[in-house]
CSV table of C-alpha atoms and ligand atoms in Angstrom, one decimal:
chain,number,residue,atom,x,y,z
A,1,MET,CA,-7.4,41.6,-10.7
A,2,THR,CA,-7.8,38.6,-13.1
A,3,VAL,CA,-10.4,36.0,-11.9
A,4,SER,CA,-9.6,32.5,-12.9
A,5,THR,CA,-12.4,30.6,-14.7
A,6,LYS,CA,-10.6,27.3,-14.3
A,7,PRO,CA,-12.1,24.8,-11.8
A,8,VAL,CA,-10.3,25.0,-8.5
A,9,VAL,CA,-8.7,21.7,-7.4
A,10,TRP,CA,-7.2,20.8,-4.0
A,11,MET,CA,-4.1,18.6,-4.1
A,12,PRO,CA,-2.9,17.9,-0.6
A,13,SER,CA,-0.2,15.4,-1.4
A,14,GLY,CA,2.8,15.0,-3.6
A,15,ILE,CA,2.0,14.4,-7.2
A,16,HIS,CA,4.2,13.4,-10.2
A,17,PRO,CA,5.7,16.6,-11.9
A,18,ASP,CA,4.1,15.7,-15.3
A,19,ALA,CA,0.7,15.4,-13.7
A,20,PHE,CA,1.3,18.6,-11.7
A,21,LYS,CA,2.1,20.4,-14.9
A,22,LEU,CA,-1.1,19.1,-16.5
A,23,ALA,CA,-3.1,20.0,-13.5
A,24,ASN,CA,-1.8,23.5,-13.6
A,25,GLU,CA,-2.9,23.8,-17.3
A,26,LEU,CA,-6.4,22.5,-16.5
A,27,PHE,CA,-7.1,23.8,-13.1
A,28,ASP,CA,-6.5,26.5,-10.6
A,29,VAL,CA,-4.5,24.2,-8.2
A,30,ILE,CA,-4.4,24.7,-4.4
A,31,THR,CA,-1.4,22.9,-2.9
A,32,PRO,CA,-0.6,22.9,0.9
A,33,GLU,CA,1.7,25.9,0.3
A,34,ASP,CA,-1.1,28.0,-1.1
A,35,PRO,CA,-2.6,30.6,1.3
A,36,ARG,CA,-6.1,29.1,0.5
A,37,ALA,CA,-5.0,25.7,1.8
A,38,ALA,CA,-6.0,26.5,5.3
A,39,ASN,CA,-9.7,26.5,4.2
A,40,TRP,CA,-9.5,24.8,0.8
A,41,TRP,CA,-13.0,23.6,1.1
A,42,VAL,CA,-14.4,27.1,0.6
A,43,TYR,CA,-12.9,27.1,-2.9
A,44,ALA,CA,-12.4,23.6,-4.3
A,45,ASP,CA,-14.6,22.0,-7.0
A,46,GLY,CA,-12.5,18.9,-7.0
A,47,SER,CA,-9.7,17.1,-5.3
A,48,VAL,CA,-6.9,14.7,-6.2
A,49,VAL,CA,-5.6,12.8,-3.2
A,50,ARG,CA,-2.9,10.2,-2.7
A,51,THR,CA,-2.0,9.5,0.9
A,52,GLY,CA,-3.5,11.8,3.6
A,53,GLY,CA,-7.0,12.0,2.2
A,54,ILE,CA,-9.7,14.3,3.5
A,55,SER,CA,-11.6,14.4,6.8
A,56,VAL,CA,-15.3,14.0,7.5
A,57,GLU,CA,-15.4,17.7,8.7
A,58,GLU,CA,-13.7,18.9,5.5
A,59,ALA,CA,-16.2,16.9,3.3
A,60,GLU,CA,-19.1,18.4,5.3
A,61,LYS,CA,-17.9,21.9,4.8
A,62,ALA,CA,-16.9,21.6,1.1
A,63,HIS,CA,-20.0,23.0,-0.5
A,64,ARG,CA,-18.5,23.3,-4.0
A,65,LEU,CA,-16.8,20.0,-4.0
A,66,LYS,CA,-18.1,17.6,-6.7
A,67,ILE,CA,-15.4,14.9,-7.0
A,68,VAL,CA,-12.6,13.3,-5.0
A,69,SER,CA,-10.2,11.4,-7.2
A,70,ARG,CA,-8.0,8.9,-5.4
A,71,ASN,CA,-4.6,8.5,-7.0
A,72,GLY,CA,-4.4,4.8,-5.9
A,73,VAL,CA,-6.5,1.9,-4.8
A,74,GLY,CA,-7.3,2.0,-1.0
A,75,TYR,CA,-9.8,4.6,0.1
A,76,GLU,CA,-10.0,4.4,3.9
A,77,THR,CA,-8.7,8.0,4.1
A,78,ILE,CA,-11.7,9.3,2.3
A,79,PRO,CA,-15.1,9.7,4.1
A,80,VAL,CA,-17.0,7.9,1.4
A,81,LYS,CA,-20.3,7.9,3.3
A,82,THR,CA,-20.3,11.6,3.9
A,83,CYS,CA,-19.2,12.2,0.3
A,84,PHE,CA,-22.1,10.1,-1.0
A,85,GLU,CA,-24.6,11.9,1.3
A,86,ARG,CA,-23.4,15.2,0.0
A,87,GLY,CA,-23.4,14.2,-3.6
A,88,ILE,CA,-19.6,14.2,-4.0
A,89,ILE,CA,-18.4,11.4,-6.2
A,90,VAL,CA,-15.3,9.4,-5.2
A,91,THR,CA,-13.2,7.6,-7.8
A,92,ARG,CA,-10.1,5.4,-7.5
A,93,LEU,CA,-7.7,3.5,-9.8
A,94,PRO,CA,-8.0,-0.2,-9.0
A,95,GLY,CA,-5.3,-2.4,-10.5
A,96,ILE,CA,-3.1,0.6,-11.5
A,97,ASN,CA,-0.3,-0.3,-9.1
A,98,THR,CA,-0.7,-4.1,-8.8
A,99,HIS,CA,2.7,-5.1,-10.3
A,100,SER,CA,4.6,-2.2,-8.6
A,101,VAL,CA,3.4,-3.3,-5.2
A,102,ALA,CA,4.1,-6.9,-6.0
A,103,GLU,CA,7.6,-6.0,-7.0
A,104,LEU,CA,8.1,-4.4,-3.6
A,105,CYS,CA,6.8,-7.5,-1.9
A,106,VAL,CA,9.5,-9.5,-3.7
A,107,ALA,CA,12.1,-6.9,-2.8
A,108,LEU,CA,11.2,-6.9,0.9
A,109,THR,CA,11.1,-10.7,1.0
A,110,LEU,CA,14.6,-10.9,-0.4
A,111,ALA,CA,15.9,-8.1,1.7
A,112,VAL,CA,14.7,-9.6,4.9
A,113,LEU,CA,15.6,-13.2,4.3
A,114,ARG,CA,19.0,-12.4,2.9
A,115,ARG,CA,19.6,-9.6,5.4
A,116,VAL,CA,20.5,-7.2,2.6
A,117,VAL,CA,19.9,-3.9,4.4
A,118,GLU,CA,21.2,-5.1,7.8
A,119,LEU,CA,24.5,-6.3,6.2
A,120,ASP,CA,24.8,-3.1,4.2
A,121,ARG,CA,24.4,-1.0,7.4
A,122,ARG,CA,27.0,-3.2,9.3
A,123,MET,CA,29.6,-2.9,6.5
A,124,ARG,CA,29.2,0.9,6.5
A,125,ARG,CA,29.7,0.9,10.3
A,126,GLY,CA,33.1,-0.7,9.7
A,127,GLU,CA,32.4,-4.3,10.4
A,128,VAL,CA,34.7,-6.6,8.3
A,129,LEU,CA,33.3,-9.4,6.2
A,130,PRO,CA,33.1,-12.4,6.0
A,131,SER,CA,32.0,-13.9,9.2
A,132,ILE,CA,29.6,-16.7,10.3
A,133,ASP,CA,27.5,-13.9,11.8
A,134,TRP,CA,26.4,-12.9,8.4
A,135,LEU,CA,24.6,-16.1,7.4
A,136,SER,CA,21.2,-15.4,6.0
A,137,THR,CA,18.3,-17.5,4.8
A,138,SER,CA,17.7,-18.8,1.3
A,139,VAL,CA,14.5,-17.8,-0.5
A,140,ASP,CA,14.4,-20.7,-2.9
A,141,GLY,CA,11.7,-23.3,-2.3
A,142,LYS,CA,10.3,-21.5,0.8
A,143,MET,CA,6.6,-21.8,1.5
A,144,LEU,CA,4.8,-18.5,0.7
A,145,GLY,CA,1.7,-17.9,2.7
A,146,LEU,CA,-0.7,-15.1,1.4
A,147,VAL,CA,-3.5,-13.7,3.4
A,148,GLY,CA,-6.0,-12.4,0.8
A,149,MET,CA,-6.5,-13.3,-2.8
A,150,GLY,CA,-6.5,-10.0,-4.7
A,151,ASP,CA,-4.5,-9.0,-7.8
A,152,ILE,CA,-1.4,-8.0,-5.8
A,153,ALA,CA,-1.2,-11.3,-4.0
A,154,ARG,CA,-1.6,-13.1,-7.3
A,155,SER,CA,1.1,-11.0,-9.0
A,156,TYR,CA,3.5,-11.6,-6.1
A,157,ALA,CA,2.7,-15.3,-6.0
A,158,TRP,CA,3.4,-15.5,-9.8
A,159,ARG,CA,6.8,-13.8,-9.5
A,160,MET,CA,7.9,-15.8,-6.4
A,161,SER,CA,6.8,-19.2,-7.8
A,162,ARG,CA,8.5,-18.5,-11.1
A,163,ALA,CA,11.8,-17.1,-9.8
A,164,PHE,CA,12.2,-19.0,-6.5
A,165,ASN,CA,10.1,-22.1,-6.9
A,166,THR,CA,8.0,-21.2,-3.8
A,167,PRO,CA,5.0,-23.4,-3.1
A,168,ILE,CA,2.0,-21.1,-2.4
A,169,LEU,CA,-0.6,-21.3,0.5
A,170,VAL,CA,-3.5,-18.9,0.4
A,171,TYR,CA,-6.0,-17.9,3.1
A,172,SER,CA,-8.8,-15.5,2.3
A,173,PRO,CA,-10.6,-14.0,5.3
A,174,THR,CA,-13.4,-12.8,3.1
A,175,SER,CA,-15.2,-15.4,0.9
A,176,SER,CA,-13.3,-14.3,-2.2
A,177,PRO,CA,-15.0,-15.0,-5.5
A,178,LEU,CA,-11.6,-14.8,-7.2
A,179,LYS,CA,-10.3,-18.0,-8.6
A,180,TRP,CA,-6.6,-18.3,-9.4
A,181,THR,CA,-7.3,-21.1,-11.8
A,182,ASP,CA,-8.0,-18.8,-14.7
A,183,LYS,CA,-5.5,-16.7,-16.7
A,184,ASP,CA,-5.0,-13.3,-15.1
A,185,PRO,CA,-5.7,-10.0,-17.0
A,186,SER,CA,-2.1,-9.9,-18.3
A,187,GLY,CA,-2.6,-13.4,-19.8
A,188,ARG,CA,-0.4,-15.1,-17.3
A,189,PRO,CA,-1.1,-18.8,-16.6
A,190,PRO,CA,-2.8,-19.9,-13.4
A,191,ILE,CA,-0.7,-20.3,-10.3
A,192,PRO,CA,-0.7,-23.6,-8.5
A,193,HIS,CA,-1.6,-23.0,-4.9
A,194,THR,CA,-3.3,-24.6,-1.9
A,195,ARG,CA,-6.1,-22.9,-0.2
A,196,VAL,CA,-6.2,-23.3,3.6
A,197,GLN,CA,-9.2,-22.9,5.8
A,198,SER,CA,-7.7,-20.9,8.7
A,199,LEU,CA,-5.2,-18.1,9.3
A,200,GLU,CA,-3.7,-20.4,12.0
A,201,GLU,CA,-2.9,-23.1,9.5
A,202,LEU,CA,-1.3,-20.6,7.1
A,203,LEU,CA,0.8,-19.0,9.9
A,204,GLN,CA,2.0,-22.4,11.1
A,205,ARG,CA,3.0,-23.7,7.7
A,206,SER,CA,4.5,-20.7,6.0
A,207,ASP,CA,8.1,-19.5,5.8
A,208,ILE,CA,7.0,-16.1,4.4
A,209,VAL,CA,3.6,-14.6,5.6
A,210,SER,CA,2.4,-11.7,3.5
A,211,LEU,CA,-0.8,-9.6,4.0
A,212,HIS,CA,-3.0,-8.6,1.1
A,213,CYS,CA,-6.3,-7.5,2.7
A,214,PRO,CA,-8.0,-4.1,3.0
A,215,ALA,CA,-8.3,-2.5,6.4
A,216,THR,CA,-11.9,-3.2,7.6
A,217,PRO,CA,-13.3,-3.7,11.1
A,218,GLN,CA,-12.9,-7.5,10.5
A,219,THR,CA,-9.3,-7.4,9.5
A,220,CYS,CA,-8.1,-4.7,11.9
A,221,ARG,CA,-5.2,-6.0,14.1
A,222,MET,CA,-5.6,-9.5,12.6
A,223,MET,CA,-1.9,-10.0,13.4
A,224,GLY,CA,-1.4,-9.8,17.2
A,225,LYS,CA,0.8,-11.5,19.8
A,226,ARG,CA,-0.9,-14.9,19.4
A,227,GLN,CA,-0.6,-14.8,15.6
A,228,PHE,CA,3.1,-14.0,15.6
A,229,GLU,CA,3.7,-16.8,18.1
A,230,MET,CA,2.0,-19.2,15.7
A,231,MET,CA,4.6,-18.4,13.0
A,232,LYS,CA,7.8,-20.4,12.7
A,233,PRO,CA,10.8,-18.7,14.4
A,234,THR,CA,12.5,-18.8,11.0
A,235,ALA,CA,9.6,-17.2,9.2
A,236,VAL,CA,9.4,-13.6,7.9
A,237,PHE,CA,6.4,-11.2,7.9
A,238,ILE,CA,5.7,-8.9,5.0
A,239,ASN,CA,3.0,-6.1,5.0
A,240,THR,CA,2.4,-3.9,2.0
A,241,ALA,CA,-1.3,-3.7,2.7
A,242,ARG,CA,-2.3,-1.5,5.6
A,243,GLY,CA,-0.7,-0.8,9.0
A,244,ALA,CA,-4.0,-1.2,10.8
A,245,LEU,CA,-3.9,-4.9,10.1
A,246,VAL,CA,-1.1,-5.3,12.7
A,247,ASP,CA,-0.7,-4.8,16.4
A,248,GLU,CA,2.6,-2.9,16.1
A,249,ASP,CA,3.6,-3.5,19.8
A,250,ALA,CA,3.1,-7.2,19.3
A,251,LEU,CA,5.2,-7.1,16.1
A,252,THR,CA,8.0,-5.1,17.8
A,253,TYR,CA,8.0,-7.6,20.6
A,254,ALA,CA,8.1,-10.6,18.2
A,255,LEU,CA,11.0,-9.1,16.2
A,256,LYS,CA,13.0,-8.0,19.3
A,257,ASN,CA,12.7,-11.4,21.0
A,258,ARG,CA,13.2,-13.4,17.8
A,259,VAL,CA,9.8,-14.9,18.0
A,260,ILE,CA,10.0,-14.5,14.2
A,261,TYR,CA,13.1,-14.0,11.9
A,262,GLY,CA,12.3,-10.6,10.5
A,263,ALA,CA,9.8,-8.3,8.8
A,264,GLY,CA,9.5,-6.1,5.8
A,265,LEU,CA,6.9,-3.3,6.1
A,266,ASP,CA,5.7,-0.7,3.5
A,267,VAL,CA,2.8,0.4,5.8
A,268,LEU,CA,2.5,1.5,9.4
A,269,CYS,CA,-0.5,2.6,11.5
A,270,HIS,CA,0.7,6.2,11.6
A,271,GLU,CA,1.8,7.6,8.3
A,272,PRO,CA,3.9,9.4,7.5
A,273,ALA,CA,6.0,7.5,10.1
A,274,THR,CA,8.4,9.4,12.3
A,275,ILE,CA,11.5,8.2,14.2
A,276,GLU,CA,9.9,9.6,17.4
A,277,ARG,CA,6.8,7.5,17.1
A,278,TYR,CA,8.6,4.4,15.8
A,279,SER,CA,11.9,4.6,17.7
A,280,LYS,CA,11.5,1.0,19.1
A,281,LEU,CA,10.9,-0.4,15.6
A,282,TYR,CA,13.6,1.6,13.9
A,283,GLU,CA,16.3,0.4,16.3
A,284,LEU,CA,15.8,-3.3,15.3
A,285,GLU,CA,18.1,-4.8,12.7
A,286,ASN,CA,15.7,-7.5,11.5
A,287,ILE,CA,13.2,-5.2,9.9
A,288,VAL,CA,13.2,-3.4,6.5
A,289,LEU,CA,11.0,-0.4,6.3
A,290,GLN,CA,9.6,1.6,3.4
A,291,PRO,CA,7.6,4.8,3.5
A,292,HIS,CA,4.4,3.4,1.8
A,293,ALA,CA,6.3,3.3,-1.5
A,294,GLY,CA,4.7,0.2,-3.0
A,295,ALA,CA,3.1,2.2,-5.8
A,296,GLY,CA,6.1,4.6,-5.9
A,297,SER,CA,7.8,3.7,-9.2
A,298,GLU,CA,8.3,6.6,-11.6
A,299,GLU,CA,6.2,4.8,-14.3
A,300,VAL,CA,3.3,4.0,-12.1
A,301,GLN,CA,3.2,7.4,-10.4
A,302,ARG,CA,3.3,9.2,-13.7
A,303,GLU,CA,0.5,7.1,-15.1
A,304,SER,CA,-1.7,7.1,-12.1
A,305,CYS,CA,-1.3,10.8,-11.2
A,306,ILE,CA,-2.2,11.8,-14.8
A,307,LYS,CA,-5.2,9.5,-14.8
A,308,ALA,CA,-6.4,10.9,-11.4
A,309,VAL,CA,-6.1,14.5,-12.8
A,310,ARG,CA,-7.9,13.6,-16.1
A,311,THR,CA,-10.7,12.0,-14.1
A,312,VAL,CA,-11.4,15.2,-12.3
A,313,HIS,CA,-11.2,17.2,-15.5
A,314,SER,CA,-13.6,14.8,-17.3
A,315,PHE,CA,-16.1,14.9,-14.5
A,316,LEU,CA,-16.1,18.6,-13.9
A,317,LEU,CA,-16.4,19.4,-17.5
A,318,GLU,CA,-18.5,16.5,-18.9
A,319,LYS,CA,-20.1,14.9,-15.8
A,320,ASP,CA,-18.4,11.7,-16.9
A,321,ILE,CA,-15.2,10.0,-15.7
A,322,GLY,CA,-14.2,8.8,-19.2
A,323,ASP,CA,-13.9,5.3,-20.4
A,324,SER,CA,-10.6,4.1,-18.9
A,325,SER,CA,-11.1,0.6,-17.5
A,326,GLU,CA,-8.9,1.6,-14.6
A,327,VAL,CA,-10.9,4.5,-13.3
A,328,LYS,CA,-13.8,3.3,-11.1
A,329,TYR,CA,-16.5,5.0,-9.2
A,330,LEU,CA,-16.8,3.7,-5.6
B,401,LIG,O1,-2.9,2.5,-3.8
B,401,LIG,C1,-2.9,2.2,-2.6
B,401,LIG,O2,-4.0,2.2,-2.0
B,401,LIG,C2,-1.7,1.9,-2.0
B,401,LIG,O3,-1.7,1.7,-0.8
B,401,LIG,C3,-0.5,1.6,-2.8
B,401,LIG,O4,0.6,1.1,-2.0
């Protein structure tokens, strides 16, 4: 029997084929199909995770594990405290998917306001166009309200203001040090915007409300029944941030009863989402859903998966995560 001398790496979630090929050259990879997957923590020196992450119990049992490399930005699915206590380093790729997620924000906004997906479905069901029933809402000049001031919010704001002349309102629940008055890292000019002092004001004034905050105890369920009722009945709600920010029963009620016009969601509380769990949401026409695909462009996935794999390799071999500006320790 040949014993592999390559580091053993656990990869629980889907990974771009080019990165998977590279990983197989560099490591002895354990995927969910591998017989070792049931107790991967006995074997693994490193792990590359996208969605799914790892549990506290797994981190506690993983005696060989030295690094968890998150292929993406958010890290709430990784037990960072336990990892630190056990000397396991955690890395992520901030900024890697900024423009890809911002593009999806634009796509969801257009799809919901112009009823793109709903009308497509209705045509395929045999309804005959045109009809007054199919009137939608223009995007041009609508007030865009952003909750959070990170890079994705900024990239989305830049695209919307340039393409659709949307005035921008911003509310940041954390005291964000970021100023949108400087050029952004891609050299784009500042975006004119108005900062409001409360979520209430943003909800009342915006035609498009979009969330851009991490899930923390402070932001959890920040959008509930009361908040949806503060929005205009003509307004749409976009969430590409995290499902935990939203009370999903309240959103379902608001959509069903036309408290708001529509919603576009890339994230849900329970992912991967299933029709059984979300049957009430899935049956609504005024919602467009995506399977947490904001970072899911071919280009971004190829780049980020390869970076995440290389990070593990550098660390296991050289105790260093390399000099890429995008790879960061937590
Ligand atoms: O990278 C992340 O954390 C994402 O959720 C991308 O959508």
